[in-house]
């Protein structure tokens, strides 16, 4: 889903701060509970979004990004959390 004209967009600074918080929280809950935490977060975000069609499109966008990685780690969070806040390029940087 690439229609940014009809939805609020986080600034780079806001996105980095929230992503850093997510990474820190995933570290705090631990590897064994991180999947559960991400599932709960996804449900909360879908409720906040309030648009089933948009949520389904975003799910497909996220899955297609992973499918396109062809053999790379299927969990982009695991890779990029280690560099959160360090100025390294986050997973959303290549997707407007």
PDB file as gemmi writes it, atoms N, CA and C in Angstrom:
CRYST1    1.000    1.000    1.000  90.00  90.00  90.00 P 1                      
ATOM      1  N   UNK A   1       0.849  -1.172   0.000  1.00  0.00           N  
ATOM      2  CA  UNK A   1       0.000   0.000   0.000  1.00  0.00           C  
ATOM      3  C   UNK A   1       0.890   1.229   0.000  1.00  0.00           C  
ATOM      4  N   UNK A   2       0.861   1.975  -1.061  1.00  0.00           N  
ATOM      5  CA  UNK A   2       1.764   3.096  -1.201  1.00  0.00           C  
ATOM      6  C   UNK A   2       1.051   4.439  -1.274  1.00  0.00           C  
ATOM      7  N   UNK A   3      -0.222   4.528  -0.894  1.00  0.00           N  
ATOM      8  CA  UNK A   3      -0.957   5.784  -0.960  1.00  0.00           C  
ATOM      9  C   UNK A   3      -0.757   6.575   0.317  1.00  0.00           C  
ATOM     10  N   UNK A   4       0.322   7.342   0.364  1.00  0.00           N  
ATOM     11  CA  UNK A   4       0.641   8.122   1.554  1.00  0.00           C  
ATOM     12  C   UNK A   4      -0.140   9.423   1.607  1.00  0.00           C  
ATOM     13  N   UNK A   5      -0.843   9.804   0.538  1.00  0.00           N  
ATOM     14  CA  UNK A   5      -1.560  11.065   0.520  1.00  0.00           C  
ATOM     15  C   UNK A   5      -2.790  11.057   1.410  1.00  0.00           C  
ATOM     16  N   UNK A   6      -3.298   9.896   1.765  1.00  0.00           N  
ATOM     17  CA  UNK A   6      -4.524   9.821   2.564  1.00  0.00           C  
ATOM     18  C   UNK A   6      -4.275   9.401   4.005  1.00  0.00           C  
ATOM     19  N   UNK A   7      -3.035   9.332   4.417  1.00  0.00           N  
ATOM     20  CA  UNK A   7      -2.757   8.929   5.795  1.00  0.00           C  
ATOM     21  C   UNK A   7      -1.613   9.756   6.358  1.00  0.00           C  
ATOM     22  N   UNK A   8      -1.589   9.829   7.676  1.00  0.00           N  
ATOM     23  CA  UNK A   8      -0.509  10.557   8.344  1.00  0.00           C  
ATOM     24  C   UNK A   8       0.789   9.789   8.163  1.00  0.00           C  
ATOM     25  N   UNK A   9       1.877  10.507   7.992  1.00  0.00           N  
ATOM     26  CA  UNK A   9       3.183   9.890   7.805  1.00  0.00           C  
ATOM     27  C   UNK A   9       4.099  10.395   8.917  1.00  0.00           C  
ATOM     28  N   UNK A  10       4.806   9.488   9.545  1.00  0.00           N  
ATOM     29  CA  UNK A  10       5.765   9.858  10.584  1.00  0.00           C  
ATOM     30  C   UNK A  10       6.961  10.559   9.959  1.00  0.00           C  
ATOM     31  N   UNK A  11       7.516  11.501  10.677  1.00  0.00           N  
ATOM     32  CA  UNK A  11       8.764  12.102  10.226  1.00  0.00           C  
ATOM     33  C   UNK A  11       9.874  11.063  10.419  1.00  0.00           C  
ATOM     34  N   UNK A  12      11.006  11.287   9.800  1.00  0.00           N  
ATOM     35  CA  UNK A  12      12.137  10.370   9.964  1.00  0.00           C  
ATOM     36  C   UNK A  12      12.540  10.265  11.433  1.00  0.00           C  
ATOM     37  N   UNK A  13      12.525  11.387  12.140  1.00  0.00           N  
ATOM     38  CA  UNK A  13      12.918  11.394  13.554  1.00  0.00           C  
ATOM     39  C   UNK A  13      11.909  10.607  14.389  1.00  0.00           C  
ATOM     40  N   UNK A  14      10.615  10.816  14.134  1.00  0.00           N  
ATOM     41  CA  UNK A  14       9.583  10.075  14.866  1.00  0.00           C  
ATOM     42  C   UNK A  14       9.679   8.579  14.593  1.00  0.00           C  
ATOM     43  N   UNK A  15       9.846   8.225  13.313  1.00  0.00           N  
ATOM     44  CA  UNK A  15       9.931   6.820  12.926  1.00  0.00           C  
ATOM     45  C   UNK A  15      11.132   6.149  13.597  1.00  0.00           C  
ATOM     46  N   UNK A  16      12.272   6.839  13.606  1.00  0.00           N  
ATOM     47  CA  UNK A  16      13.466   6.284  14.228  1.00  0.00           C  
ATOM     48  C   UNK A  16      13.275   6.106  15.736  1.00  0.00           C  
ATOM     49  N   UNK A  17      12.644   7.078  16.377  1.00  0.00           N  
ATOM     50  CA  UNK A  17      12.422   6.991  17.828  1.00  0.00           C  
ATOM     51  C   UNK A  17      11.486   5.836  18.182  1.00  0.00           C  
ATOM     52  N   UNK A  18      10.408   5.698  17.426  1.00  0.00           N  
ATOM     53  CA  UNK A  18       9.454   4.618  17.709  1.00  0.00           C  
ATOM     54  C   UNK A  18      10.069   3.258  17.384  1.00  0.00           C  
ATOM     55  N   UNK A  19      10.814   3.188  16.284  1.00  0.00           N  
ATOM     56  CA  UNK A  19      11.457   1.920  15.919  1.00  0.00           C  
ATOM     57  C   UNK A  19      12.509   1.524  16.961  1.00  0.00           C  
ATOM     58  N   UNK A  20      13.238   2.499  17.452  1.00  0.00           N  
ATOM     59  CA  UNK A  20      14.218   2.230  18.508  1.00  0.00           C  
ATOM     60  C   UNK A  20      13.517   1.714  19.763  1.00  0.00           C  
ATOM     61  N   UNK A  21      12.386   2.338  20.113  1.00  0.00           N  
ATOM     62  CA  UNK A  21      11.608   1.859  21.265  1.00  0.00           C  
ATOM     63  C   UNK A  21      11.145   0.420  21.045  1.00  0.00           C  
ATOM     64  N   UNK A  22      10.687   0.112  19.833  1.00  0.00           N  
ATOM     65  CA  UNK A  22      10.266  -1.254  19.524  1.00  0.00           C  
ATOM     66  C   UNK A  22      11.421  -2.230  19.701  1.00  0.00           C  
ATOM     67  N   UNK A  23      12.569  -1.891  19.180  1.00  0.00           N  
ATOM     68  CA  UNK A  23      13.740  -2.767  19.292  1.00  0.00           C  
ATOM     69  C   UNK A  23      14.152  -2.973  20.737  1.00  0.00           C  
ATOM     70  N   UNK A  24      14.139  -1.907  21.507  1.00  0.00           N  
ATOM     71  CA  UNK A  24      14.492  -2.029  22.924  1.00  0.00           C  
ATOM     72  C   UNK A  24      13.481  -2.888  23.665  1.00  0.00           C  
ATOM     73  N   UNK A  25      12.207  -2.722  23.348  1.00  0.00           N  
ATOM     74  CA  UNK A  25      11.162  -3.511  23.994  1.00  0.00           C  
ATOM     75  C   UNK A  25      11.283  -4.981  23.609  1.00  0.00           C  
ATOM     76  N   UNK A  26      11.583  -5.267  22.345  1.00  0.00           N  
ATOM     77  CA  UNK A  26      11.774  -6.656  21.917  1.00  0.00           C  
ATOM     78  C   UNK A  26      12.941  -7.292  22.666  1.00  0.00           C  
ATOM     79  N   UNK A  27      13.991  -6.530  22.879  1.00  0.00           N  
ATOM     80  CA  UNK A  27      15.124  -7.028  23.652  1.00  0.00           C  
ATOM     81  C   UNK A  27      14.718  -7.318  25.084  1.00  0.00           C  
ATOM     82  N   UNK A  28      13.920  -6.410  25.671  1.00  0.00           N  
ATOM     83  CA  UNK A  28      13.465  -6.591  27.052  1.00  0.00           C  
ATOM     84  C   UNK A  28      12.574  -7.818  27.220  1.00  0.00           C  
ATOM     85  N   UNK A  29      11.643  -8.048  26.277  1.00  0.00           N  
ATOM     86  CA  UNK A  29      10.736  -9.199  26.427  1.00  0.00           C  
ATOM     87  C   UNK A  29      11.429 -10.511  26.092  1.00  0.00           C  
ATOM     88  N   UNK A  30      12.510 -10.439  25.370  1.00  0.00           N  
ATOM     89  CA  UNK A  30      13.289 -11.633  25.052  1.00  0.00           C  
ATOM     90  C   UNK A  30      12.844 -12.318  23.779  1.00  0.00           C  
ATOM     91  N   UNK A  31      13.766 -13.081  23.243  1.00  0.00           N  
ATOM     92  CA  UNK A  31      13.538 -13.752  21.957  1.00  0.00           C  
ATOM     93  C   UNK A  31      12.335 -14.693  21.989  1.00  0.00           C  
ATOM     94  N   UNK A  32      12.158 -15.402  23.089  1.00  0.00           N  
ATOM     95  CA  UNK A  32      11.070 -16.389  23.153  1.00  0.00           C  
ATOM     96  C   UNK A  32       9.688 -15.748  23.187  1.00  0.00           C  
ATOM     97  N   UNK A  33       9.591 -14.489  23.629  1.00  0.00           N  
ATOM     98  CA  UNK A  33       8.289 -13.829  23.713  1.00  0.00           C  
ATOM     99  C   UNK A  33       8.113 -12.711  22.689  1.00  0.00           C  
ATOM    100  N   UNK A  34       9.140 -12.466  21.884  1.00  0.00           N  
ATOM    101  CA  UNK A  34       9.064 -11.358  20.930  1.00  0.00           C  
ATOM    102  C   UNK A  34       8.005 -11.587  19.851  1.00  0.00           C  
ATOM    103  N   UNK A  35       7.838 -12.824  19.389  1.00  0.00           N  
ATOM    104  CA  UNK A  35       6.817 -13.101  18.379  1.00  0.00           C  
ATOM    105  C   UNK A  35       5.429 -12.804  18.921  1.00  0.00           C  
ATOM    106  N   UNK A  36       5.173 -13.205  20.156  1.00  0.00           N  
ATOM    107  CA  UNK A  36       3.890 -12.930  20.787  1.00  0.00           C  
ATOM    108  C   UNK A  36       3.681 -11.423  20.935  1.00  0.00           C  
ATOM    109  N   UNK A  37       4.721 -10.715  21.341  1.00  0.00           N  
ATOM    110  CA  UNK A  37       4.620  -9.270  21.509  1.00  0.00           C  
ATOM    111  C   UNK A  37       4.336  -8.591  20.163  1.00  0.00           C  
ATOM    112  N   UNK A  38       5.004  -9.031  19.087  1.00  0.00           N  
ATOM    113  CA  UNK A  38       4.770  -8.455  17.766  1.00  0.00           C  
ATOM    114  C   UNK A  38       3.361  -8.755  17.264  1.00  0.00           C  
ATOM    115  N   UNK A  39       2.863  -9.943  17.556  1.00  0.00           N  
ATOM    116  CA  UNK A  39       1.494 -10.291  17.164  1.00  0.00           C  
ATOM    117  C   UNK A  39       0.495  -9.390  17.898  1.00  0.00           C  
ATOM    118  N   UNK A  40       0.716  -9.188  19.182  1.00  0.00           N  
ATOM    119  CA  UNK A  40      -0.164  -8.311  19.968  1.00  0.00           C  
ATOM    120  C   UNK A  40      -0.090  -6.877  19.444  1.00  0.00           C  
ATOM    121  N   UNK A  41       1.107  -6.408  19.144  1.00  0.00           N  
ATOM    122  CA  UNK A  41       1.279  -5.068  18.591  1.00  0.00           C  
ATOM    123  C   UNK A  41       0.540  -4.944  17.261  1.00  0.00           C  
ATOM    124  N   UNK A  42       0.660  -5.958  16.407  1.00  0.00           N  
ATOM    125  CA  UNK A  42      -0.021  -5.927  15.109  1.00  0.00           C  
ATOM    126  C   UNK A  42      -1.534  -5.822  15.295  1.00  0.00           C  
ATOM    127  N   UNK A  43      -2.084  -6.572  16.227  1.00  0.00           N  
ATOM    128  CA  UNK A  43      -3.524  -6.497  16.489  1.00  0.00           C  
ATOM    129  C   UNK A  43      -3.933  -5.108  16.978  1.00  0.00           C  
ATOM    130  N   UNK A  44      -3.149  -4.554  17.896  1.00  0.00           N  
ATOM    131  CA  UNK A  44      -3.445  -3.212  18.399  1.00  0.00           C  
ATOM    132  C   UNK A  44      -3.372  -2.164  17.289  1.00  0.00           C  
ATOM    133  N   UNK A  45      -2.364  -2.272  16.423  1.00  0.00           N  
ATOM    134  CA  UNK A  45      -2.221  -1.326  15.320  1.00  0.00           C  
ATOM    135  C   UNK A  45      -3.347  -1.471  14.297  1.00  0.00           C  
ATOM    136  N   UNK A  46      -3.794  -2.706  14.036  1.00  0.00           N  
ATOM    137  CA  UNK A  46      -4.919  -2.909  13.125  1.00  0.00           C  
ATOM    138  C   UNK A  46      -6.184  -2.276  13.683  1.00  0.00           C  
ATOM    139  N   UNK A  47      -6.393  -2.445  14.989  1.00  0.00           N  
ATOM    140  CA  UNK A  47      -7.554  -1.819  15.627  1.00  0.00           C  
ATOM    141  C   UNK A  47      -7.470  -0.303  15.508  1.00  0.00           C  
ATOM    142  N   UNK A  48      -6.307   0.261  15.754  1.00  0.00           N  
ATOM    143  CA  UNK A  48      -6.127   1.715  15.675  1.00  0.00           C  
ATOM    144  C   UNK A  48      -6.322   2.198  14.242  1.00  0.00           C  
ATOM    145  N   UNK A  49      -5.844   1.420  13.261  1.00  0.00           N  
ATOM    146  CA  UNK A  49      -6.000   1.778  11.858  1.00  0.00           C  
ATOM    147  C   UNK A  49      -7.482   1.822  11.488  1.00  0.00           C  
ATOM    148  N   UNK A  50      -8.232   0.828  11.961  1.00  0.00           N  
ATOM    149  CA  UNK A  50      -9.671   0.815  11.741  1.00  0.00           C  
ATOM    150  C   UNK A  50     -10.102   0.595  10.311  1.00  0.00           C  
ATOM    151  N   UNK A  51      -9.273  -0.039   9.510  1.00  0.00           N  
ATOM    152  CA  UNK A  51      -9.577  -0.247   8.098  1.00  0.00           C  
ATOM    153  C   UNK A  51      -9.052  -1.629   7.697  1.00  0.00           C  
ATOM    154  N   UNK A  52      -9.975  -2.597   7.602  1.00  0.00           N  
ATOM    155  CA  UNK A  52      -9.583  -3.980   7.314  1.00  0.00           C  
ATOM    156  C   UNK A  52      -8.907  -4.118   5.955  1.00  0.00           C  
ATOM    157  N   UNK A  53      -9.389  -3.384   4.976  1.00  0.00           N  
ATOM    158  CA  UNK A  53      -8.798  -3.455   3.640  1.00  0.00           C  
ATOM    159  C   UNK A  53      -7.363  -2.947   3.656  1.00  0.00           C  
ATOM    160  N   UNK A  54      -7.140  -1.825   4.310  1.00  0.00           N  
ATOM    161  CA  UNK A  54      -5.788  -1.269   4.410  1.00  0.00           C  
ATOM    162  C   UNK A  54      -4.883  -2.201   5.203  1.00  0.00           C  
ATOM    163  N   UNK A  55      -5.401  -2.784   6.287  1.00  0.00           N  
ATOM    164  CA  UNK A  55      -4.603  -3.719   7.093  1.00  0.00           C  
ATOM    165  C   UNK A  55      -4.192  -4.929   6.259  1.00  0.00           C  
ATOM    166  N   UNK A  56      -5.124  -5.472   5.492  1.00  0.00           N  
ATOM    167  CA  UNK A  56      -4.816  -6.629   4.642  1.00  0.00           C  
ATOM    168  C   UNK A  56      -3.758  -6.278   3.598  1.00  0.00           C  
ATOM    169  N   UNK A  57      -3.850  -5.071   3.030  1.00  0.00           N  
ATOM    170  CA  UNK A  57      -2.860  -4.631   2.038  1.00  0.00           C  
ATOM    171  C   UNK A  57      -1.480  -4.473   2.676  1.00  0.00           C  
ATOM    172  N   UNK A  58      -1.437  -3.950   3.895  1.00  0.00           N  
ATOM    173  CA  UNK A  58      -0.157  -3.789   4.590  1.00  0.00           C  
ATOM    174  C   UNK A  58       0.455  -5.139   4.944  1.00  0.00           C  
ATOM    175  N   UNK A  59      -0.372  -6.087   5.332  1.00  0.00           N  
ATOM    176  CA  UNK A  59       0.115  -7.445   5.616  1.00  0.00           C  
ATOM    177  C   UNK A  59       0.751  -8.026   4.359  1.00  0.00           C  
ATOM    178  N   UNK A  60       0.087  -7.860   3.233  1.00  0.00           N  
ATOM    179  CA  UNK A  60       0.633  -8.372   1.971  1.00  0.00           C  
ATOM    180  C   UNK A  60       1.917  -7.649   1.596  1.00  0.00           C  
ATOM    181  N   UNK A  61       1.958  -6.333   1.798  1.00  0.00           N  
ATOM    182  CA  UNK A  61       3.187  -5.567   1.513  1.00  0.00           C  
ATOM    183  C   UNK A  61       4.353  -6.101   2.340  1.00  0.00           C  
ATOM    184  N   UNK A  62       4.114  -6.315   3.626  1.00  0.00           N  
ATOM    185  CA  UNK A  62       5.177  -6.810   4.514  1.00  0.00           C  
ATOM    186  C   UNK A  62       5.634  -8.199   4.088  1.00  0.00           C  
ATOM    187  N   UNK A  63       4.690  -9.061   3.746  1.00  0.00           N  
ATOM    188  CA  UNK A  63       5.042 -10.422   3.330  1.00  0.00           C  
ATOM    189  C   UNK A  63       5.789 -10.417   1.998  1.00  0.00           C  
ATOM    190  N   UNK A  64       5.366  -9.568   1.071  1.00  0.00           N  
ATOM    191  CA  UNK A  64       6.040  -9.550  -0.234  1.00  0.00           C  
ATOM    192  C   UNK A  64       7.465  -9.031  -0.099  1.00  0.00           C  
ATOM    193  N   UNK A  65       7.687  -8.082   0.815  1.00  0.00           N  
ATOM    194  CA  UNK A  65       9.048  -7.616   1.066  1.00  0.00           C  
ATOM    195  C   UNK A  65       9.925  -8.768   1.539  1.00  0.00           C  
ATOM    196  N   UNK A  66       9.387  -9.607   2.412  1.00  0.00           N  
ATOM    197  CA  UNK A  66      10.162 -10.742   2.923  1.00  0.00           C  
ATOM    198  C   UNK A  66      10.375 -11.783   1.835  1.00  0.00           C  
ATOM    199  N   UNK A  67       9.341 -12.028   1.036  1.00  0.00           N  
ATOM    200  CA  UNK A  67       9.476 -12.999  -0.062  1.00  0.00           C  
ATOM    201  C   UNK A  67      10.553 -12.542  -1.042  1.00  0.00           C  
ATOM    202  N   UNK A  68      10.642 -11.232  -1.248  1.00  0.00           N  
ATOM    203  CA  UNK A  68      11.599 -10.674  -2.209  1.00  0.00           C  
ATOM    204  C   UNK A  68      13.042 -10.785  -1.728  1.00  0.00           C  
ATOM    205  N   UNK A  69      13.222 -11.001  -0.444  1.00  0.00           N  
ATOM    206  CA  UNK A  69      14.586 -11.091   0.081  1.00  0.00           C  
ATOM    207  C   UNK A  69      15.289 -12.369  -0.376  1.00  0.00           C  
ATOM    208  N   UNK A  70      14.533 -13.352  -0.816  1.00  0.00           N  
ATOM    209  CA  UNK A  70      15.068 -14.569  -1.417  1.00  0.00           C  
ATOM    210  C   UNK A  70      16.272 -15.157  -0.694  1.00  0.00           C  
ATOM    211  N   UNK A  71      15.982 -15.826   0.414  1.00  0.00           N  
ATOM    212  CA  UNK A  71      17.042 -16.517   1.126  1.00  0.00           C  
ATOM    213  C   UNK A  71      17.645 -15.746   2.274  1.00  0.00           C  
ATOM    214  N   UNK A  72      17.362 -14.457   2.381  1.00  0.00           N  
ATOM    215  CA  UNK A  72      17.875 -13.696   3.517  1.00  0.00           C  
ATOM    216  C   UNK A  72      17.036 -14.026   4.739  1.00  0.00           C  
ATOM    217  N   UNK A  73      17.422 -13.524   5.878  1.00  0.00           N  
ATOM    218  CA  UNK A  73      16.653 -13.761   7.098  1.00  0.00           C  
ATOM    219  C   UNK A  73      15.223 -13.311   6.884  1.00  0.00           C  
ATOM    220  N   UNK A  74      14.258 -14.108   7.349  1.00  0.00           N  
ATOM    221  CA  UNK A  74      12.853 -13.763   7.175  1.00  0.00           C  
ATOM    222  C   UNK A  74      12.381 -12.773   8.216  1.00  0.00           C  
ATOM    223  N   UNK A  75      13.231 -12.421   9.154  1.00  0.00           N  
ATOM    224  CA  UNK A  75      12.829 -11.504  10.218  1.00  0.00           C  
ATOM    225  C   UNK A  75      13.672 -10.247  10.125  1.00  0.00           C  
ATOM    226  N   UNK A  76      13.200  -9.264   9.347  1.00  0.00           N  
ATOM    227  CA  UNK A  76      13.952  -8.026   9.168  1.00  0.00           C  
ATOM    228  C   UNK A  76      14.220  -7.338  10.497  1.00  0.00           C  
ATOM    229  N   UNK A  77      13.328  -7.497  11.448  1.00  0.00           N  
ATOM    230  CA  UNK A  77      13.492  -6.868  12.762  1.00  0.00           C  
ATOM    231  C   UNK A  77      14.762  -7.363  13.439  1.00  0.00           C  
ATOM    232  N   UNK A  78      15.031  -8.650  13.364  1.00  0.00           N  
ATOM    233  CA  UNK A  78      16.213  -9.212  14.024  1.00  0.00           C  
ATOM    234  C   UNK A  78      17.487  -8.565  13.497  1.00  0.00           C  
ATOM    235  N   UNK A  79      17.537  -8.308  12.201  1.00  0.00           N  
ATOM    236  CA  UNK A  79      18.721  -7.707  11.601  1.00  0.00           C  
ATOM    237  C   UNK A  79      18.849  -6.232  11.952  1.00  0.00           C  
ATOM    238  N   UNK A  80      17.761  -5.493  11.785  1.00  0.00           N  
ATOM    239  CA  UNK A  80      17.871  -4.052  11.906  1.00  0.00           C  
ATOM    240  C   UNK A  80      17.783  -3.543  13.332  1.00  0.00           C  
ATOM    241  N   UNK A  81      17.253  -4.323  14.256  1.00  0.00           N  
ATOM    242  CA  UNK A  81      17.189  -3.853  15.642  1.00  0.00           C  
ATOM    243  C   UNK A  81      18.577  -3.657  16.217  1.00  0.00           C  
ATOM    244  N   UNK A  82      19.519  -4.449  15.795  1.00  0.00           N  
ATOM    245  CA  UNK A  82      20.862  -4.311  16.333  1.00  0.00           C  
ATOM    246  C   UNK A  82      21.499  -2.987  15.933  1.00  0.00           C  
ATOM    247  N   UNK A  83      20.962  -2.359  14.888  1.00  0.00           N  
ATOM    248  CA  UNK A  83      21.524  -1.087  14.446  1.00  0.00           C  
ATOM    249  C   UNK A  83      20.571   0.079  14.675  1.00  0.00           C  
ATOM    250  N   UNK A  84      19.469  -0.139  15.385  1.00  0.00           N  
ATOM    251  CA  UNK A  84      18.501   0.935  15.628  1.00  0.00           C  
ATOM    252  C   UNK A  84      19.170   2.087  16.365  1.00  0.00           C  
ATOM    253  N   UNK A  85      18.901   3.273  15.902  1.00  0.00           N  
ATOM    254  CA  UNK A  85      19.454   4.463  16.535  1.00  0.00           C  
ATOM    255  C   UNK A  85      20.903   4.743  16.180  1.00  0.00           C  
ATOM    256  N   UNK A  86      21.499   3.900  15.337  1.00  0.00           N  
ATOM    257  CA  UNK A  86      22.918   4.071  15.017  1.00  0.00           C  
ATOM    258  C   UNK A  86      23.137   4.793  13.699  1.00  0.00           C  
ATOM    259  N   UNK A  87      22.044   5.186  13.042  1.00  0.00           N  
ATOM    260  CA  UNK A  87      22.169   5.836  11.750  1.00  0.00           C  
ATOM    261  C   UNK A  87      22.180   4.841  10.605  1.00  0.00           C  
ATOM    262  N   UNK A  88      22.162   3.527  10.913  1.00  0.00           N  
ATOM    263  CA  UNK A  88      22.100   2.518   9.865  1.00  0.00           C  
ATOM    264  C   UNK A  88      20.726   2.592   9.203  1.00  0.00           C  
ATOM    265  N   UNK A  89      20.640   2.175   7.955  1.00  0.00           N  
ATOM    266  CA  UNK A  89      19.392   2.288   7.231  1.00  0.00           C  
ATOM    267  C   UNK A  89      18.376   1.265   7.734  1.00  0.00           C  
ATOM    268  N   UNK A  90      17.203   1.720   8.223  1.00  0.00           N  
ATOM    269  CA  UNK A  90      16.169   0.824   8.714  1.00  0.00           C  
ATOM    270  C   UNK A  90      15.440   0.156   7.559  1.00  0.00           C  
ATOM    271  N   UNK A  91      14.652  -0.891   7.818  1.00  0.00           N  
ATOM    272  CA  UNK A  91      14.008  -1.647   6.757  1.00  0.00           C  
ATOM    273  C   UNK A  91      13.042  -0.822   5.904  1.00  0.00           C  
ATOM    274  N   UNK A  92      12.468   0.242   6.436  1.00  0.00           N  
ATOM    275  CA  UNK A  92      11.515   1.033   5.662  1.00  0.00           C  
ATOM    276  C   UNK A  92      12.203   2.038   4.753  1.00  0.00           C  
ATOM    277  N   UNK A  93      13.494   2.228   4.881  1.00  0.00           N  
ATOM    278  CA  UNK A  93      14.195   3.268   4.128  1.00  0.00           C  
ATOM    279  C   UNK A  93      14.125   3.059   2.629  1.00  0.00           C  
ATOM    280  N   UNK A  94      14.043   1.823   2.178  1.00  0.00           N  
ATOM    281  CA  UNK A  94      14.020   1.575   0.749  1.00  0.00           C  
ATOM    282  C   UNK A  94      12.608   1.590   0.191  1.00  0.00           C  
ATOM    283  N   UNK A  95      11.603   1.798   1.063  1.00  0.00           N  
ATOM    284  CA  UNK A  95      10.207   1.797   0.632  1.00  0.00           C  
ATOM    285  C   UNK A  95       9.541   3.094   1.055  1.00  0.00           C  
ATOM    286  N   UNK A  96       9.147   3.917   0.089  1.00  0.00           N  
ATOM    287  CA  UNK A  96       8.526   5.198   0.435  1.00  0.00           C  
ATOM    288  C   UNK A  96       7.199   5.025   1.135  1.00  0.00           C  
TER     289      UNK A  96                                                      
END                                                                             
